[in-house]
Every structure is written in C-alpha cells, then in structure tokens.
Coordinates of C-alpha atoms and ligand atoms in Angstrom, one line a residue:
A8 CA -20.1 39.0 -17.6
G9 CA -16.6 37.6 -17.2
V10 CA -13.9 40.1 -18.2
G11 CA -11.2 37.6 -19.1
L12 CA -8.1 38.5 -21.1
A13 CA -9.9 41.4 -22.9
G14 CA -10.0 43.2 -19.6
L15 CA -6.2 43.0 -19.4
G16 CA -5.9 44.6 -22.8
L17 CA -5.1 41.4 -24.7
S18 CA -7.6 40.7 -27.5
S19 CA -7.0 38.2 -30.2
V20 CA -5.1 35.1 -29.0
T21 CA -6.0 33.0 -32.1
G22 CA -3.6 30.1 -32.5
S23 CA -2.5 30.0 -28.9
A24 CA -3.3 27.0 -26.7
A25 CA -6.0 29.0 -25.0
A26 CA -8.1 29.3 -28.2
V27 CA -11.5 27.7 -28.7
E28 CA -11.4 24.1 -30.1
P29 CA -14.1 23.9 -32.8
R30 CA -16.5 21.1 -32.3
E31 CA -19.6 19.7 -34.1
A32 CA -22.7 21.8 -33.5
D33 CA -25.2 20.8 -30.9
Q34 CA -28.8 20.5 -32.1
W35 CA -32.1 22.1 -31.0
T36 CA -34.0 18.9 -31.6
R37 CA -37.6 18.3 -32.5
A38 CA -38.1 16.5 -29.2
E39 CA -36.9 19.6 -27.3
A40 CA -38.9 22.0 -29.4
A41 CA -42.0 19.8 -28.8
N42 CA -41.8 21.1 -25.2
I43 CA -42.4 24.7 -26.2
E44 CA -45.2 26.0 -23.9
L45 CA -46.7 29.4 -23.3
T46 CA -46.9 30.0 -19.5
D47 CA -47.3 33.1 -17.3
D48 CA -43.5 33.1 -17.1
T49 CA -42.9 33.1 -20.8
T50 CA -45.8 35.1 -22.2
A51 CA -45.5 38.9 -22.6
P52 CA -48.3 41.2 -21.5
V53 CA -50.5 42.6 -24.3
I54 CA -49.0 46.0 -25.4
E55 CA -51.3 49.0 -25.1
E56 CA -52.1 50.8 -28.3
N57 CA -50.8 54.3 -27.4
S58 CA -47.1 54.0 -27.6
E59 CA -45.0 56.7 -29.2
S60 CA -42.1 56.3 -31.6
I61 CA -38.6 57.4 -30.8
S62 CA -38.5 58.8 -34.3
D63 CA -40.8 61.3 -36.0
D64 CA -39.9 60.2 -39.6
Y65 CA -38.8 56.7 -39.6
W66 CA -40.1 53.2 -38.8
I67 CA -37.6 51.6 -36.5
W68 CA -37.2 47.9 -35.8
D69 CA -34.1 45.8 -34.9
T70 CA -32.1 47.9 -32.3
W71 CA -28.8 47.3 -30.5
P72 CA -26.8 49.3 -27.9
L73 CA -23.2 50.4 -28.2
R74 CA -21.2 48.1 -26.0
T75 CA -17.6 47.8 -24.8
R76 CA -15.4 44.8 -25.7
D77 CA -16.5 43.0 -22.6
G78 CA -20.2 43.5 -23.5
S79 CA -21.2 46.2 -21.1
I80 CA -23.4 49.0 -22.4
V81 CA -21.4 52.1 -23.0
K82 CA -22.2 55.5 -21.5
I83 CA -20.0 58.2 -22.8
N84 CA -20.0 61.5 -20.8
G85 CA -23.5 60.4 -19.6
W86 CA -24.8 59.5 -23.0
Q87 CA -26.1 56.1 -24.0
I88 CA -26.2 55.3 -27.8
V89 CA -28.4 52.8 -29.6
F90 CA -28.5 51.8 -33.3
S91 CA -31.7 50.9 -35.2
L92 CA -32.7 49.7 -38.6
T93 CA -34.8 52.5 -39.9
A94 CA -36.8 53.3 -43.1
P95 CA -39.1 56.3 -44.0
D96 CA -42.5 55.8 -42.4
D97 CA -44.3 56.6 -45.6
L98 CA -43.4 53.1 -46.8
V99 CA -45.7 50.2 -46.2
P100 CA -44.1 48.1 -43.5
G101 CA -43.2 45.2 -45.9
A102 CA -41.2 47.6 -48.1
R103 CA -39.0 48.7 -45.2
H104 CA -36.5 45.8 -45.4
N105 CA -35.3 46.9 -48.9
E106 CA -34.7 50.4 -47.6
A107 CA -33.1 49.7 -44.2
T108 CA -30.6 52.3 -43.0
I109 CA -28.8 52.1 -39.7
R110 CA -29.3 55.3 -37.7
Y111 CA -28.3 56.2 -34.1
F112 CA -30.2 57.6 -31.2
Y113 CA -28.9 58.8 -27.9
S114 CA -30.3 59.4 -24.5
R115 CA -29.1 60.3 -21.0
N116 CA -31.7 58.1 -19.2
G117 CA -32.3 55.0 -21.3
H118 CA -35.5 56.5 -22.8
D119 CA -36.2 60.0 -24.1
W120 CA -34.2 59.1 -27.2
Q121 CA -33.0 61.8 -29.6
E122 CA -32.3 61.1 -33.2
G123 CA -28.7 61.3 -34.3
G124 CA -28.2 60.6 -38.0
K125 CA -27.0 57.8 -40.2
A126 CA -24.4 55.5 -38.6
F127 CA -22.4 55.3 -41.9
D128 CA -21.5 57.6 -44.8
A129 CA -21.0 54.9 -47.4
P130 CA -21.7 51.4 -46.1
L131 CA -21.5 48.3 -48.2
G132 CA -24.6 46.8 -49.7
H133 CA -27.7 48.3 -51.3
H134 CA -29.1 48.5 -47.7
Q135 CA -28.0 47.3 -44.3
W136 CA -29.6 44.8 -41.8
A137 CA -28.9 44.0 -38.2
G138 CA -25.7 43.9 -36.4
S139 CA -23.9 45.0 -33.2
A140 CA -21.6 47.8 -32.2
M141 CA -18.5 47.6 -30.1
Y142 CA -16.6 50.7 -28.7
D143 CA -12.9 50.2 -28.1
Q144 CA -12.3 52.6 -25.2
D145 CA -8.5 52.8 -25.7
E146 CA -8.7 53.4 -29.5
E147 CA -11.8 55.6 -29.0
Q148 CA -13.4 54.1 -32.1
I149 CA -16.5 52.1 -33.0
Y150 CA -16.3 48.6 -34.6
H151 CA -19.7 48.4 -36.2
F152 CA -20.8 45.0 -37.4
Y153 CA -23.8 44.9 -39.8
T154 CA -25.2 43.0 -42.7
A155 CA -24.6 44.3 -46.2
V156 CA -27.6 43.2 -48.3
S157 CA -28.3 43.3 -52.0
S158 CA -31.5 44.7 -53.3
Y159 CA -34.9 42.9 -53.5
P160 CA -35.8 40.2 -54.5
E161 CA -32.5 38.4 -53.9
F162 CA -31.5 39.9 -50.6
R163 CA -28.0 38.4 -50.7
Q164 CA -26.3 38.9 -47.3
K165 CA -22.7 39.5 -46.2
P166 CA -21.7 40.3 -42.6
A167 CA -19.6 43.5 -42.7
L168 CA -17.5 45.6 -40.4
G169 CA -17.4 49.4 -40.6
K170 CA -14.6 50.9 -38.4
G171 CA -13.2 54.3 -37.8
A172 CA -16.1 56.3 -36.4
S173 CA -15.4 58.1 -33.1
I174 CA -17.9 59.9 -30.8
E175 CA -18.2 63.5 -30.0
T176 CA -20.4 64.5 -27.1
G177 CA -21.7 67.8 -25.9
P178 CA -24.3 69.0 -23.4
K179 CA -27.1 68.7 -25.9
G180 CA -26.1 65.5 -27.8
V181 CA -23.9 63.1 -29.5
E182 CA -22.3 63.0 -33.0
L183 CA -20.5 60.2 -34.8
V184 CA -17.6 61.6 -36.7
G185 CA -14.7 60.3 -38.8
E186 CA -14.1 58.4 -41.9
Q187 CA -15.0 54.7 -41.9
E188 CA -13.4 51.8 -43.6
H189 CA -15.7 48.9 -44.5
V190 CA -14.8 45.2 -45.0
I191 CA -16.8 42.1 -45.8
M192 CA -16.2 39.5 -43.0
G193 CA -17.1 36.4 -44.8
T194 CA -19.3 34.4 -47.2
P195 CA -20.9 31.0 -46.8
D196 CA -18.5 28.1 -47.6
G197 CA -21.3 25.7 -48.9
E198 CA -20.4 23.0 -46.3
M199 CA -20.9 24.4 -42.8
Y200 CA -22.9 27.3 -44.2
Q201 CA -25.4 27.2 -47.0
T202 CA -24.8 29.5 -50.0
Y203 CA -27.5 31.6 -51.7
E204 CA -27.5 29.2 -54.6
Q205 CA -28.0 26.1 -52.4
S206 CA -30.9 27.9 -50.7
I207 CA -32.6 28.7 -54.0
E208 CA -32.4 24.9 -54.9
Q209 CA -33.9 24.1 -51.5
G210 CA -36.8 26.5 -52.0
I211 CA -37.1 28.2 -48.6
V212 CA -35.6 31.4 -47.1
Y213 CA -31.9 32.1 -47.0
A214 CA -29.8 33.7 -44.3
F215 CA -26.2 34.8 -43.7
R216 CA -26.6 37.8 -41.5
D217 CA -26.9 39.6 -38.1
P218 CA -23.3 39.5 -36.9
W219 CA -23.1 40.0 -33.1
Y220 CA -19.7 40.7 -31.6
F221 CA -18.4 39.3 -28.3
T222 CA -15.1 38.6 -26.6
H223 CA -14.7 35.1 -25.4
P224 CA -14.9 35.4 -21.6
E225 CA -12.0 33.0 -21.0
T226 CA -9.7 33.1 -24.0
G227 CA -10.2 36.7 -25.0
E228 CA -10.7 35.8 -28.7
D229 CA -12.8 38.1 -30.8
L230 CA -15.8 36.2 -32.1
V231 CA -19.0 37.0 -33.9
V232 CA -22.2 34.8 -33.9
F233 CA -24.6 35.1 -36.8
E234 CA -27.7 33.7 -38.4
A235 CA -27.2 31.0 -41.2
N236 CA -28.3 27.7 -42.5
T237 CA -26.7 24.3 -42.7
P238 CA -26.8 22.6 -46.1
T239 CA -28.7 19.3 -45.7
G240 CA -29.2 18.4 -49.4
S241 CA -32.9 18.4 -49.0
R242 CA -34.7 20.1 -51.9
D243 CA -38.2 19.5 -50.7
P244 CA -39.8 22.3 -48.7
T245 CA -42.3 19.8 -47.2
N246 CA -39.4 17.8 -45.7
P247 CA -38.5 18.8 -42.1
E248 CA -34.8 18.4 -43.1
S249 CA -35.2 21.4 -45.3
F250 CA -35.6 23.5 -42.1
N251 CA -32.0 23.9 -41.3
G252 CA -31.4 27.1 -39.3
N253 CA -28.1 27.4 -37.5
I254 CA -26.2 29.9 -35.3
G255 CA -22.8 30.4 -37.0
V256 CA -19.6 31.7 -35.5
M257 CA -16.5 33.3 -36.9
R258 CA -13.3 34.3 -35.3
A259 CA -11.0 37.2 -36.0
T260 CA -7.5 36.2 -37.3
N261 CA -6.0 39.7 -36.9
D262 CA -6.0 42.3 -34.2
E263 CA -7.6 44.9 -36.6
L264 CA -10.7 42.6 -36.8
T265 CA -10.6 43.0 -40.6
E266 CA -10.0 39.3 -41.3
W267 CA -12.2 36.4 -40.1
E268 CA -12.3 32.6 -40.3
L269 CA -15.6 30.6 -40.3
L270 CA -15.8 28.0 -37.5
P271 CA -18.5 25.3 -37.3
P272 CA -21.9 26.6 -36.1
V273 CA -22.5 26.5 -32.3
L274 CA -26.1 25.4 -32.6
E275 CA -28.2 23.9 -35.4
A276 CA -32.0 23.4 -35.6
I277 CA -32.0 20.8 -38.4
G278 CA -35.5 19.4 -38.8
T279 CA -36.7 22.0 -36.2
N280 CA -36.6 25.6 -37.5
Q281 CA -35.4 27.5 -40.5
Q282 CA -34.4 30.8 -38.9
L283 CA -32.4 31.5 -35.8
E284 CA -32.2 35.2 -36.2
R285 CA -30.1 37.9 -34.4
P286 CA -28.3 35.3 -32.1
H287 CA -26.5 36.8 -29.1
Y288 CA -25.0 35.7 -25.8
V289 CA -25.4 36.7 -22.2
F290 CA -22.6 35.4 -19.8
K291 CA -23.7 34.7 -16.3
D292 CA -22.2 32.6 -13.5
G293 CA -19.8 31.0 -15.9
K294 CA -22.7 29.9 -18.1
W295 CA -23.2 30.7 -21.8
Y296 CA -26.8 31.9 -22.4
L297 CA -27.4 31.9 -26.1
F298 CA -30.5 33.8 -27.3
T299 CA -32.1 34.0 -30.8
I300 CA -35.4 35.2 -32.2
S301 CA -37.6 33.0 -34.4
H302 CA -41.0 33.0 -36.2
Q303 CA -44.1 30.9 -36.1
F304 CA -43.8 30.3 -39.9
T305 CA -40.2 29.0 -39.8
F306 CA -40.9 25.9 -37.6
A307 CA -40.6 22.7 -39.5
P308 CA -43.7 20.7 -40.4
G309 CA -45.1 18.9 -37.3
L310 CA -43.8 21.5 -34.9
S311 CA -45.2 24.8 -33.7
G312 CA -44.0 27.7 -31.7
P313 CA -44.8 31.4 -31.5
D314 CA -42.9 34.5 -32.8
A315 CA -40.7 34.7 -29.8
L316 CA -37.3 35.0 -28.1
Y317 CA -35.8 31.6 -27.6
G318 CA -32.8 30.7 -25.5
F319 CA -30.3 27.9 -24.5
V320 CA -27.7 27.5 -21.8
A321 CA -24.3 25.7 -21.9
D322 CA -21.0 25.5 -20.0
S323 CA -19.0 26.5 -23.1
M324 CA -19.4 27.8 -26.6
Y325 CA -19.9 24.4 -28.3
G326 CA -22.4 23.2 -25.8
D327 CA -24.1 21.0 -25.0
Y328 CA -27.0 23.5 -25.1
E329 CA -30.0 22.9 -22.9
P330 CA -33.1 24.8 -24.1
L331 CA -34.3 27.2 -21.5
N332 CA -37.7 26.3 -19.9
E333 CA -37.3 22.9 -21.6
G334 CA -38.5 23.8 -25.1
G335 CA -36.4 27.0 -25.5
L336 CA -39.2 29.5 -25.2
V337 CA -38.2 32.7 -23.3
I338 CA -40.6 35.5 -24.4
S339 CA -43.6 34.8 -26.5
N340 CA -46.1 37.2 -27.8
P341 CA -49.5 36.6 -26.2
D342 CA -52.1 34.5 -28.0
E343 CA -54.3 37.6 -28.3
A344 CA -51.6 39.5 -30.2
P345 CA -49.3 36.9 -31.7
F346 CA -47.3 39.4 -33.8
Q347 CA -47.3 42.4 -31.4
A348 CA -43.5 42.5 -31.0
Y349 CA -40.4 41.0 -32.5
S350 CA -36.6 41.1 -32.5
W351 CA -35.9 40.8 -28.8
L352 CA -32.4 41.5 -27.7
A353 CA -31.5 40.1 -24.2
M354 CA -29.0 42.2 -22.2
P355 CA -27.5 41.4 -18.8
H356 CA -29.1 43.5 -16.1
G357 CA -28.6 43.0 -12.3
D358 CA -29.2 39.3 -11.6
G359 CA -31.3 38.8 -14.6
I360 CA -31.8 40.2 -18.1
V361 CA -33.7 43.0 -19.9
A362 CA -35.0 42.2 -23.3
E363 CA -35.7 45.1 -25.7
S364 CA -37.8 44.7 -28.9
F365 CA -39.9 46.6 -31.4
E366 CA -43.6 46.9 -31.9
N367 CA -44.5 44.8 -35.0
F368 CA -48.1 44.2 -36.1
R369 CA -49.7 45.0 -32.8
G370 CA -53.2 45.1 -34.0
L371 CA -53.2 41.7 -35.7
D372 CA -55.1 39.0 -34.0
D373 CA -54.8 35.2 -34.1
T374 CA -56.4 33.9 -37.3
S375 CA -58.1 31.2 -35.3
R376 CA -60.2 34.1 -33.9
G377 CA -61.3 35.2 -37.3
A378 CA -59.0 38.2 -37.6
I379 CA -56.6 39.1 -40.4
S380 CA -53.5 37.0 -40.8
L381 CA -50.0 38.2 -41.2
D382 CA -49.9 37.1 -44.8
E383 CA -53.0 39.1 -45.6
V384 CA -51.6 42.4 -44.3
G385 CA -49.7 43.1 -47.5
Y386 CA -52.9 43.1 -49.5
L387 CA -54.6 45.8 -47.5
P388 CA -54.6 49.4 -48.7
P389 CA -51.3 51.2 -47.7
E390 CA -52.9 53.3 -45.0
E391 CA -54.4 50.3 -43.3
Q392 CA -51.1 48.4 -43.4
K393 CA -49.3 51.4 -41.7
E394 CA -52.1 51.6 -39.1
L395 CA -51.5 48.0 -38.0
F396 CA -47.7 48.4 -37.8
G397 CA -45.9 49.7 -34.7
G398 CA -42.4 50.4 -36.1
S399 CA -41.1 51.8 -32.7
L400 CA -39.5 50.5 -29.6
A401 CA -41.8 48.2 -27.6
P402 CA -41.9 48.1 -23.8
S403 CA -38.8 46.2 -22.7
L404 CA -39.2 43.3 -20.4
K405 CA -37.2 42.4 -17.3
L406 CA -36.6 38.6 -16.7
E407 CA -35.2 36.5 -13.9
L408 CA -32.7 34.0 -15.0
D409 CA -32.2 30.9 -12.8
G410 CA -30.2 28.1 -14.3
A411 CA -32.2 26.8 -17.2
E412 CA -35.3 28.7 -16.2
T413 CA -36.5 32.2 -16.9
R414 CA -39.4 34.3 -15.7
I415 CA -40.8 37.6 -17.0
V416 CA -41.1 39.8 -14.0
T417 CA -41.6 43.4 -15.1
E418 CA -42.8 45.3 -18.1
L419 CA -41.1 48.7 -18.7
Q420 CA -42.7 51.7 -20.3
D421 CA -42.4 51.6 -24.1
G422 CA -39.2 53.1 -25.4
H423 CA -37.4 52.3 -22.2
F424 CA -34.5 50.4 -23.3
L425 CA -33.1 49.7 -19.8
P426 CA -34.7 50.5 -16.4
S427 CA -35.6 53.2 -14.9
I428 CA -38.3 50.7 -13.9
K429 CA -41.7 52.0 -13.5
S430 CA -44.0 49.7 -11.6
S431 CA -47.3 50.6 -13.4
R432 CA -48.1 52.0 -16.8
S433 CA -49.4 55.5 -16.1
P434 CA -50.6 57.8 -18.8
N435 CA -48.2 60.5 -17.7
R436 CA -45.4 59.7 -20.0
S437 CA -42.2 61.7 -19.5
R438 CA -41.6 62.4 -23.2
Ligands
FRU6 C1 -35.2 40.4 -37.7 C2 -34.6 40.5 -39.1 C3 -33.1 40.4 -39.0 C4 -32.6 41.2 -40.2 C5 -33.7 42.3 -40.3 C6 -34.2 42.6 -41.7 O1 -36.2 41.3 -37.4 O2 -35.2 39.6 -40.0 O3 -32.7 39.0 -39.1 O4 -31.4 41.6 -40.0 O5 -34.8 41.8 -39.6 O6 -35.0 43.7 -41.7

C-alpha cells in the first residue's frame, strides 16, 4: 500500500488542489458479468465439516481487523485485534441479523482467538452491521465505522462512527476502554443514492451500509466506501434496471472525521446486480483493487453468478474499472457447496492477498442436485437450521494477484485470519 501524505502526518486535505475530482461512476456491465466463470483459480476448496468456532456463545459472521490509517493490520504489544458481527448462538441463523452486536477478539498469532467483549457501550441503532476499524497511533484511539440499523422488518441503515476507545494490553489479553462518541456519517440523498422510501417503491432490497475507511494513497484524504443503490426510477422487480447496486464513497470534511460529504459512487452495477456488499480496496503497484461480495440471488434477470468475492482493478478511484478475471469473479463457493462461506474480506499480504470469510450454510447443496435450497432453510425446525449453519471463521484463502488476474493458491486452517500458513489440513489443531 502507498503511504502518501497520511504517512507524513497530514490527513484531510479536502478542498486543496490535490483532492479527488468526483466523476461519473464506472459500470459493472451485463456484458462483463456474462464472463463470470468458475475455474480452478477462482473456486474455493470444499470446507471440511469439523471446524471450531472462535466463540463459545455466539455466532460470528462479518469480521474485520483493526488497521492503521495507511491500511496495515495493527499489532499492539504483540496483539492483533479483529471485530465481528455476533449474535447468541441459540438464535436460528436467520434471526441473527436483527440482534447483531459488534464484539472484539484478540490473538498473538492470527488464530487462537480469545473473546474480548462488546466493541461499544452505547452504539447508535437498534443493532449494528458491518464496518471497519482504524487505529490512529498518534492519538491512540480507535475510529470505528459501523452501520447503525433500525429493527426488523425495516432495517433502515446509517453509516456511523464511534470514536474515543483506546486499547489496554497486558500479558494475558486486550481490553478496549474509554468513553465513545457516536455520530451518523450520512444518509442517502435520493439522487446519487437511493433512499429507503425509493427502495420500497422499487420492491427489492435496500442498502446504505458497510462503511470501510481508507486514506487516499496519493492525496491523503480520509474516505469511506460503502454499499448502496442508485435510483433508476424502475418500479418493476422483473426489470433488470431495478437491479441497481453501487459502491458509494464519502469524504471527511473535518480532521475529527465527524463530518462527511457524499461523492458520486465509484462503481455501479445497474442492470447487473442489486448488492455490492462490504466494498473495500487493496492498493498494489499503484493500482486500485476494489473488492465486494455479492449473492447468487441479487444478479439481475438474465445473468447468473455465485455467492462470491468479486473484484475490479483501476488506475484511480473513479476508474475505469476492469473486472478481475474478465467477469469479476475472484473467490466462488464450489458448486458442491454453493453457500459454504460468505463475506470475504481481501487484505494485502506479501505479493498477493489473503481473504478471510465466515462459514455460512456449509451443509447446503446445490438445489439442482435435489438438496434443500437456501430459501427452504428457514422452514426447518430450529435445531436443524442451526446444524446447517457455520457461524464461525472459515479457512482464509491466499491468492496471487497479477494485473487483472487472480489465482487461489493456498487454503489456511479455519480460524486462521492471516498466515501462519499450513500446507496441509492435519487433524492436530493447535487450539
Ligand atoms: C454481509 C452483510 C453485510 C451486513 C451484514 C448484516 O454478510 O449482509 O452487508 O452489514 O451482513 O448481517
């Protein structure tokens, strides 16, 4: 990753000549998405059934590491910290979204995670969804970006920032301490970003969530990408135009990062896909690698793609974005287990990337093979639903990144966020 001005201690340069010039979003087109293809390089190995959870009491799903302003993963006095969406594991998996609480876990070796506690005392929202966490090493405080969500069934979403927590470490563990201040970062404007009301008229799922912080590698501006939708005026869920996912971006207008302005999205998938979830960047060789996760069920009519990590590469923030591996597919679940994992997060590692994810409905098979479908899970007795759900860290995958091509090269042991690479999956787990 480039260090840029942030490395010199300068953060927000909004308004200066060096600032990003907003441009019209590039598109992930239907023609590009028609090139999505599962190959050996883009298909994850089938996950074994015997993984263990990093938590004894909670389902865990979307997970993100504490990073510095320049994007490196933080180690404080030898401790690495990750944050996860969690919910009590006596809930059926589908009920967890309405109860999501962000908790932290810490480790000395990138696996062997120990449970900390809640990330926040009094966050905004009925519950909290995904985000990202930045540690300012000079201020010694965490800037924690998350999604404040209203209760089921509306799930209205507002990107939020909780700041003020600091970190205490000891020989046995880590504690987050200090009072936090919480602010809402923005709401959809109805033109670049679809509002909740516009989505209801349109009749498919709504999103304004998953803020992911980064420092612009050249200008040093403080920016956040997030998942949203572009209003297209289409009210017909059978019309591809109704599938209007975008990757939005906002820019801080003060050094405290408490005030933000919406910029036009960096990428849109109008006519292609409804949800570009948990967007995030990896910077490598002066290139902007933009990653996002998406579902089989959110592709527009006439297109198909798996539950997967998708990615694009560009020379600058406003593109043009070239889909990786032609169609955009980077890590697909295998055909034999199409919902085994989800919510991949790509992180720079050596010359390539490591992608972390969680175990989703591991046991579910492809319906074309006569097995139960994802939609049917919710009708099973609670114990059977829980049996099918992983709710823990999946094995991370290491990938090579070469221009616009990627290749899955190694599978790590489950719960291993970053290598320690292990070349084979032995039954002698270190936990
Ligand atoms: C991805 C996701 C995120 C959201 C969270 C809700 O797995 O849908 O977009 O923040 O899960 O549980």
